[in-house]
């Protein structure tokens, strides 16, 4: 009995020792894991003094922000693309030569609307004299200028001499016209894409349609997010564009890329404006006027026989792609045509609802942002275009020259849609950027909010285009010393967080490198940076305060950072903070209240241990 009891004691003692050792081992492993994670986090930032966070270092995607390959040089044989080019003579340059002795034509370019000529290569509408000389008016109507040709065929933007006053003078034609104005605004860049002089040109009595473009790129934070965006757009337009003095008939949200909202816009145009007069597309540069022009050209708003005869406007992210006025004839919305169109829309309703339901199911299951984007194909009720008038048909080895003759009796009393040139808004930084840099600025899909904890005396850099300093924060909550910041911008723009006192030196060190992304140069970086103006701060700090309503759930406000994007802020109740914003030439810095995406906190994940960042998640939710 004694031996058995003694044996049990020995076994129990061994079990206790073994369990204790295992607990200590687990504790040591857990501690070493956390310690290792902390060491790895610090290891990444060795050699990056005063830098607390870098999206390039954290996500290890430095190759994604690498400087692109060298810019494509002008091809030697580009003039061979033109049908009427007969080849270079012996000893002549393959780039073509101007001839100031030949008078300019009265024929506008099919891409930008500038009158075709061969006198000066730096002016809009230029084509080499080897192509221009001897062409009839009908032949010229099938030609695009050199600038539009390079944009379409090679994605190269050629510099042209266009004074800012030229843009305004061209648009000023609308002042004496009985016409409706469709004012287009970039939803990713407002109020910076709202021209403050709009009221002076449009007047108080002219009917205006306010249209926000690129809605497909905004994150979906609730089921009613579109109505909130529409209200915010109208509020900012009234505030910055003189909207109180404008006769706003309709506010619409569209995507000229996916077709969303286009059919509804056409319905409202038929209902409100009918066939009373012409329609002008106006707005700042790069808001999507030419894209909307192209999609309306192939819709029920254009005469079907004219769609193939009117070349599409040149579309490119380069500002000011439309230099003069392009136009197409409007289809008269008679009661019979309106009814036929209504029947088509009703017949397509169930099919579109089924497709939307399927897309929503795919988005929920896979988290695909592309499936969650608002999409609506633009159909056509009337299609009586004759095949013999196909400008691209081949017959007898040559292409028939078929163009729209606006002097024909069928178009004598026609109403027209005009695509106007973009107005250069001083708050936009796009004129400072190259074509490759502008592509980096434009999100490819729905914006995915990125969230960070910013502490006092820290600065957040959005690429090399913007900077925001958190100077101080006051809160009654104990141990609360950080501000939750949401960044809404293209994922191609890296983010860096550094000490405010060293932010300027950090910027100078990393600007032009993959750590800040934009600006960059593929060949002569020093020359590019010499032309770059750097960042300047806006006079006066920005003070944000939370009154306690909807504490911890809704963003308090946004601060726009010109064309680079914007930042939203989530303050706890009864808190206050002081911020300072920087952009090139201090352009486009505005406080927007309420926030455009007020429930963005739903669209980010949990805080990452040993980091200032939060996890990113899908940029959409389907709930109230």
Coordinates of C-alpha atoms in Angstrom, one line a residue, residues 162-525:
X162 CA -3.0 76.8 -76.3
X163 CA -3.4 79.9 -74.1
X164 CA -5.9 79.5 -71.2
X165 CA -7.9 82.4 -72.6
X166 CA -8.5 80.3 -75.7
X167 CA -10.4 77.8 -73.7
X168 CA -12.7 80.4 -72.1
X169 CA -13.2 82.2 -75.4
X170 CA -14.3 79.0 -77.1
X171 CA -16.8 78.2 -74.4
X172 CA -18.1 81.7 -74.2
X173 CA -20.0 81.0 -77.4
X174 CA -22.7 79.6 -75.2
X175 CA -23.5 83.0 -73.7
X176 CA -25.6 84.1 -76.7
X177 CA -27.1 80.7 -77.4
X178 CA -30.5 79.3 -76.3
X179 CA -29.1 76.0 -75.0
X180 CA -29.0 73.7 -72.1
X181 CA -25.7 73.1 -70.3
X182 CA -24.6 69.8 -68.9
X183 CA -22.0 70.6 -66.3
X184 CA -19.7 67.7 -65.6
X185 CA -17.9 67.2 -62.3
X186 CA -15.3 64.6 -61.4
X187 CA -16.5 62.9 -58.3
X188 CA -12.9 62.0 -57.4
X189 CA -11.8 65.6 -57.6
X190 CA -14.5 68.0 -56.3
X191 CA -14.7 70.9 -55.5
X192 CA -11.4 71.2 -57.5
X193 CA -13.2 70.2 -60.7
X194 CA -15.9 72.8 -60.2
X195 CA -15.0 75.9 -62.2
X196 CA -15.8 79.0 -60.1
X197 CA -16.5 81.1 -63.2
X198 CA -19.3 78.9 -64.4
X199 CA -22.1 81.3 -63.4
X200 CA -20.5 84.1 -65.4
X201 CA -20.8 82.2 -68.6
X202 CA -24.0 80.2 -68.1
X203 CA -26.0 82.9 -66.5
X204 CA -28.9 82.7 -64.0
X205 CA -31.7 81.6 -66.4
X206 CA -30.0 78.9 -68.5
X207 CA -31.2 75.4 -67.6
X208 CA -28.4 73.3 -66.1
X209 CA -27.9 69.6 -65.6
X210 CA -25.4 68.9 -62.9
X211 CA -23.7 65.5 -63.6
X212 CA -21.2 63.8 -61.4
X213 CA -18.9 61.3 -63.4
X214 CA -16.8 58.3 -62.2
X215 CA -19.3 57.2 -59.6
X216 CA -18.2 53.6 -60.3
X217 CA -14.9 54.3 -58.6
X218 CA -16.4 55.5 -55.3
X219 CA -16.6 52.9 -52.4
X220 CA -20.0 51.7 -51.3
X221 CA -20.4 52.3 -47.6
X222 CA -24.1 51.8 -47.4
X223 CA -27.2 51.0 -49.5
X224 CA -28.0 54.8 -49.8
X225 CA -24.5 55.9 -50.6
X226 CA -25.5 57.2 -54.0
X227 CA -28.1 59.6 -52.6
X228 CA -25.5 60.9 -50.1
X229 CA -23.0 61.5 -52.9
X230 CA -25.6 63.3 -54.9
X231 CA -26.5 65.6 -52.0
X232 CA -22.8 66.3 -51.3
X233 CA -22.2 67.1 -55.0
X234 CA -25.0 69.6 -55.1
X235 CA -24.0 71.2 -51.8
X236 CA -20.4 71.7 -53.0
X237 CA -21.5 73.0 -56.4
X238 CA -23.7 75.6 -54.8
X239 CA -20.8 76.6 -52.5
X240 CA -18.0 76.8 -55.0
X241 CA -19.6 77.2 -58.4
X242 CA -22.2 79.8 -57.7
X243 CA -25.0 77.3 -57.8
X244 CA -27.5 79.7 -56.0
X245 CA -27.4 81.8 -59.1
X246 CA -27.8 78.8 -61.5
X247 CA -31.0 77.2 -62.8
X248 CA -30.3 73.6 -61.8
X249 CA -32.9 71.3 -63.4
X250 CA -31.4 67.9 -62.6
X251 CA -28.6 66.3 -60.6
X252 CA -27.3 62.9 -61.9
X253 CA -24.6 60.5 -61.1
X254 CA -23.1 58.6 -64.0
X255 CA -20.1 56.5 -65.1
X256 CA -19.1 57.2 -68.7
X257 CA -16.9 54.1 -68.5
X258 CA -19.5 51.5 -67.4
X259 CA -22.6 53.3 -68.7
X260 CA -24.3 53.6 -65.3
X261 CA -26.8 56.4 -65.2
X262 CA -26.6 57.2 -68.9
X263 CA -30.1 55.9 -69.8
X264 CA -31.6 57.8 -66.9
X265 CA -29.8 61.0 -68.0
X266 CA -31.2 60.6 -71.5
X267 CA -34.7 60.1 -70.1
X268 CA -34.4 63.3 -68.1
X269 CA -33.1 65.2 -71.1
X270 CA -36.1 64.1 -73.1
X271 CA -38.4 65.0 -70.3
X272 CA -37.0 68.4 -69.4
X273 CA -35.4 69.8 -72.5
X274 CA -36.9 67.7 -75.3
X275 CA -35.9 69.4 -78.6
X276 CA -35.9 73.1 -77.5
X277 CA -32.3 73.9 -78.4
X278 CA -28.7 72.7 -78.4
X279 CA -26.9 71.0 -75.5
X280 CA -23.4 71.9 -74.4
X281 CA -21.1 69.6 -72.3
X282 CA -19.0 71.9 -70.1
X283 CA -16.6 71.5 -67.2
X284 CA -13.0 71.4 -66.2
X285 CA -10.3 69.4 -67.8
X286 CA -10.3 65.6 -67.5
X287 CA -13.7 65.2 -66.0
X288 CA -15.0 62.9 -68.7
X289 CA -16.7 65.2 -71.2
X290 CA -15.3 63.5 -74.3
X291 CA -16.2 60.0 -72.8
X292 CA -19.8 61.2 -72.2
X293 CA -19.9 62.6 -75.7
X294 CA -18.8 59.3 -77.2
X295 CA -21.3 57.2 -75.2
X296 CA -24.2 59.6 -76.1
X297 CA -23.0 59.4 -79.7
X298 CA -24.0 55.7 -79.7
X299 CA -27.2 56.1 -77.8
X300 CA -30.8 57.1 -78.4
X301 CA -29.8 60.7 -78.0
X302 CA -28.0 60.8 -81.4
X303 CA -29.6 60.4 -84.8
X304 CA -28.8 56.8 -85.8
X305 CA -27.7 57.6 -89.3
X306 CA -25.1 60.1 -87.9
X307 CA -23.4 57.9 -85.4
X308 CA -21.1 56.3 -87.9
X309 CA -20.4 59.6 -89.7
X310 CA -19.2 61.5 -86.6
X311 CA -15.8 60.4 -85.4
X312 CA -15.5 59.8 -81.7
X313 CA -13.8 62.5 -79.7
X314 CA -10.3 61.9 -78.5
X315 CA -10.3 60.5 -75.0
X316 CA -7.2 60.4 -72.9
X317 CA -6.2 61.3 -69.3
X318 CA -4.2 64.2 -70.6
X319 CA -6.0 67.5 -69.8
X320 CA -7.5 69.5 -72.6
X321 CA -7.9 66.8 -75.2
X322 CA -10.8 68.6 -76.8
X323 CA -9.5 71.9 -78.2
X324 CA -12.6 73.2 -80.1
X325 CA -16.2 72.2 -80.3
X326 CA -17.2 68.8 -81.6
X327 CA -20.8 68.0 -82.1
X328 CA -23.5 65.5 -83.2
X329 CA -27.2 65.9 -84.1
X330 CA -29.8 65.1 -81.5
X331 CA -32.6 62.7 -82.3
X332 CA -35.9 64.5 -82.1
X333 CA -37.8 62.9 -79.1
X334 CA -41.3 62.7 -80.7
X335 CA -44.0 61.1 -78.6
X336 CA -43.9 57.9 -80.7
X337 CA -40.1 57.6 -80.3
X338 CA -40.3 58.3 -76.6
X339 CA -42.9 55.5 -76.3
X340 CA -40.8 53.0 -78.3
X341 CA -37.8 53.8 -76.1
X342 CA -39.9 53.4 -73.0
X343 CA -41.0 49.9 -74.2
X344 CA -37.4 48.9 -74.8
X345 CA -36.3 50.0 -71.3
X346 CA -39.3 48.1 -69.7
X347 CA -38.5 45.0 -71.7
X348 CA -34.8 45.1 -70.5
X349 CA -35.7 45.8 -66.9
X350 CA -36.1 42.2 -65.7
X351 CA -32.9 41.1 -67.5
X352 CA -30.9 43.9 -66.0
X353 CA -32.3 43.2 -62.6
X354 CA -31.2 39.5 -62.9
X355 CA -27.7 40.5 -64.1
X356 CA -27.4 43.0 -61.2
X357 CA -28.5 40.3 -58.7
X358 CA -25.9 37.9 -60.1
X359 CA -23.2 40.5 -59.9
X360 CA -24.1 41.3 -56.3
X361 CA -23.9 37.6 -55.4
X362 CA -20.5 37.3 -57.0
X363 CA -19.3 40.4 -55.1
X364 CA -20.5 39.0 -51.8
X365 CA -19.0 35.6 -52.4
X366 CA -15.6 36.6 -53.9
X367 CA -15.2 40.2 -52.6
X368 CA -14.6 41.4 -56.2
X369 CA -14.7 45.2 -56.4
X370 CA -15.3 45.0 -60.2
X371 CA -18.5 43.0 -59.5
X372 CA -19.7 45.6 -57.0
X373 CA -19.3 48.6 -59.4
X374 CA -22.5 50.1 -60.7
X375 CA -22.8 49.0 -64.4
X376 CA -25.6 49.6 -66.9
X377 CA -25.2 48.9 -70.6
X378 CA -26.4 51.7 -72.9
X379 CA -28.8 50.3 -75.5
X380 CA -30.3 51.6 -78.6
X381 CA -33.9 51.7 -79.8
X382 CA -33.5 53.2 -83.2
X383 CA -30.9 51.8 -85.6
X384 CA -31.5 52.7 -89.3
X385 CA -27.9 53.2 -90.3
X386 CA -27.2 52.2 -93.9
X387 CA -24.4 49.8 -94.5
X388 CA -23.3 51.6 -97.7
X389 CA -22.4 54.6 -95.6
X390 CA -20.0 52.6 -93.4
X391 CA -16.8 54.7 -93.2
X392 CA -14.8 51.6 -92.5
X393 CA -16.1 49.4 -95.3
X394 CA -13.6 48.3 -98.0
X395 CA -14.8 48.5 -101.6
X396 CA -12.7 48.2 -104.7
X397 CA -9.5 48.3 -102.6
X398 CA -10.1 51.8 -101.1
X399 CA -12.3 53.2 -98.3
X400 CA -15.3 55.3 -99.3
X401 CA -15.1 58.8 -97.9
X402 CA -18.3 59.3 -96.0
X403 CA -18.7 62.2 -93.6
X404 CA -21.5 64.1 -92.0
X405 CA -22.7 67.1 -94.2
X406 CA -24.2 69.4 -91.6
X407 CA -25.4 71.7 -94.4
X408 CA -27.7 69.1 -95.8
X409 CA -31.4 69.9 -95.6
X410 CA -32.0 67.1 -93.1
X411 CA -29.8 69.0 -90.6
X412 CA -30.9 72.5 -91.3
X413 CA -33.2 72.7 -88.3
X414 CA -31.2 70.1 -86.2
X415 CA -30.3 70.5 -82.6
X416 CA -26.8 69.6 -81.6
X417 CA -24.7 68.3 -78.7
X418 CA -21.4 70.1 -78.4
X419 CA -18.3 68.8 -76.6
X420 CA -16.4 71.8 -75.4
X421 CA -12.8 72.1 -74.4
X422 CA -11.9 71.7 -70.7
X423 CA -11.3 74.8 -68.5
X424 CA -8.0 74.8 -66.6
X425 CA -9.0 75.1 -62.9
X426 CA -6.2 76.6 -60.8
X427 CA -7.0 74.1 -58.0
X428 CA -6.1 71.1 -60.3
X429 CA -2.5 69.9 -60.3
X430 CA -3.0 67.8 -63.4
X431 CA -1.3 70.3 -65.7
X432 CA 1.9 69.8 -63.6
X433 CA 1.9 66.1 -64.3
X434 CA 3.0 64.0 -67.3
X435 CA 0.7 61.6 -69.2
X436 CA 2.3 58.6 -67.4
X437 CA 1.9 60.3 -64.0
X438 CA -1.7 61.1 -64.7
X439 CA -2.4 57.4 -65.3
X440 CA -1.0 56.6 -61.8
X441 CA -3.5 59.1 -60.4
X442 CA -6.5 57.5 -61.9
X443 CA -7.9 54.5 -60.0
X444 CA -8.4 51.4 -62.1
X445 CA -11.2 50.1 -60.0
X446 CA -13.3 51.0 -57.0
X447 CA -11.2 53.0 -54.4
X448 CA -10.2 50.9 -51.4
X449 CA -9.9 53.2 -48.3
X450 CA -6.6 52.9 -46.4
X451 CA -6.7 53.7 -42.7
X452 CA -3.9 54.8 -40.3
X453 CA -3.4 55.9 -36.8
X454 CA -1.7 59.3 -36.9
X455 CA -0.1 60.7 -33.7
X456 CA 0.6 64.3 -33.0
X457 CA 3.7 65.7 -34.7
X458 CA 3.4 63.0 -37.4
X459 CA 2.9 63.7 -41.1
X460 CA 1.3 61.5 -43.8
X461 CA 2.6 61.8 -47.3
X462 CA 0.4 60.8 -50.2
X463 CA 2.9 60.0 -52.9
X464 CA 4.9 63.1 -53.7
X465 CA 1.7 65.1 -54.3
X466 CA 0.3 65.9 -50.8
X467 CA 1.2 66.0 -47.2
X468 CA -0.9 66.3 -44.0
X469 CA 0.5 67.2 -40.6
X470 CA -1.2 66.4 -37.3
X471 CA 0.0 69.2 -35.1
X472 CA -2.0 68.5 -31.9
X473 CA -5.1 66.6 -30.6
X474 CA -7.2 67.3 -27.6
X475 CA -9.6 64.8 -26.1
X476 CA -11.2 64.2 -22.7
X477 CA -10.5 60.5 -23.1
X478 CA -7.4 59.4 -21.2
X479 CA -4.5 57.9 -23.1
X480 CA -6.1 58.9 -26.4
X481 CA -3.3 60.4 -28.5
X482 CA -4.0 59.4 -32.1
X483 CA -6.3 60.3 -34.9
X484 CA -7.8 57.7 -37.3
X485 CA -7.2 58.9 -40.9
X486 CA -8.7 57.4 -44.0
X487 CA -7.0 57.9 -47.4
X488 CA -9.0 57.9 -50.6
X489 CA -6.7 57.8 -53.6
X490 CA -5.3 55.5 -56.3
X491 CA -3.5 52.4 -54.9
X492 CA -0.7 53.4 -57.2
X493 CA 0.1 56.3 -54.9
X494 CA 2.3 55.0 -52.0
X495 CA 1.8 56.3 -48.5
X496 CA 4.6 57.3 -46.0
X497 CA 4.3 58.5 -42.4
X498 CA 7.2 60.4 -40.9
X499 CA 8.0 62.8 -38.1
X500 CA 6.6 66.3 -38.8
X501 CA 9.9 68.0 -37.8
X502 CA 11.7 66.0 -40.4
X503 CA 8.9 65.7 -43.0
X504 CA 10.5 68.2 -45.4
X505 CA 13.9 66.5 -45.4
X506 CA 12.2 63.1 -45.8
X507 CA 10.2 64.4 -48.8
X508 CA 13.4 65.8 -50.5
X509 CA 15.1 62.5 -49.9
X510 CA 12.4 60.2 -51.3
X511 CA 10.7 62.4 -54.0
X512 CA 11.2 60.9 -57.4
X513 CA 11.8 57.4 -55.9
X514 CA 9.4 54.4 -55.8
X515 CA 8.8 55.2 -52.1
X516 CA 6.7 58.3 -53.2
X517 CA 5.9 57.1 -56.7
X518 CA 4.8 60.4 -58.3
X519 CA 6.4 62.5 -59.7
X520 CA 8.9 60.2 -61.6
X521 CA 10.9 60.2 -64.8
X522 CA 12.1 57.4 -66.9
X523 CA 15.1 59.2 -68.3
X524 CA 16.2 62.5 -66.8
X525 CA 15.0 62.5 -63.2

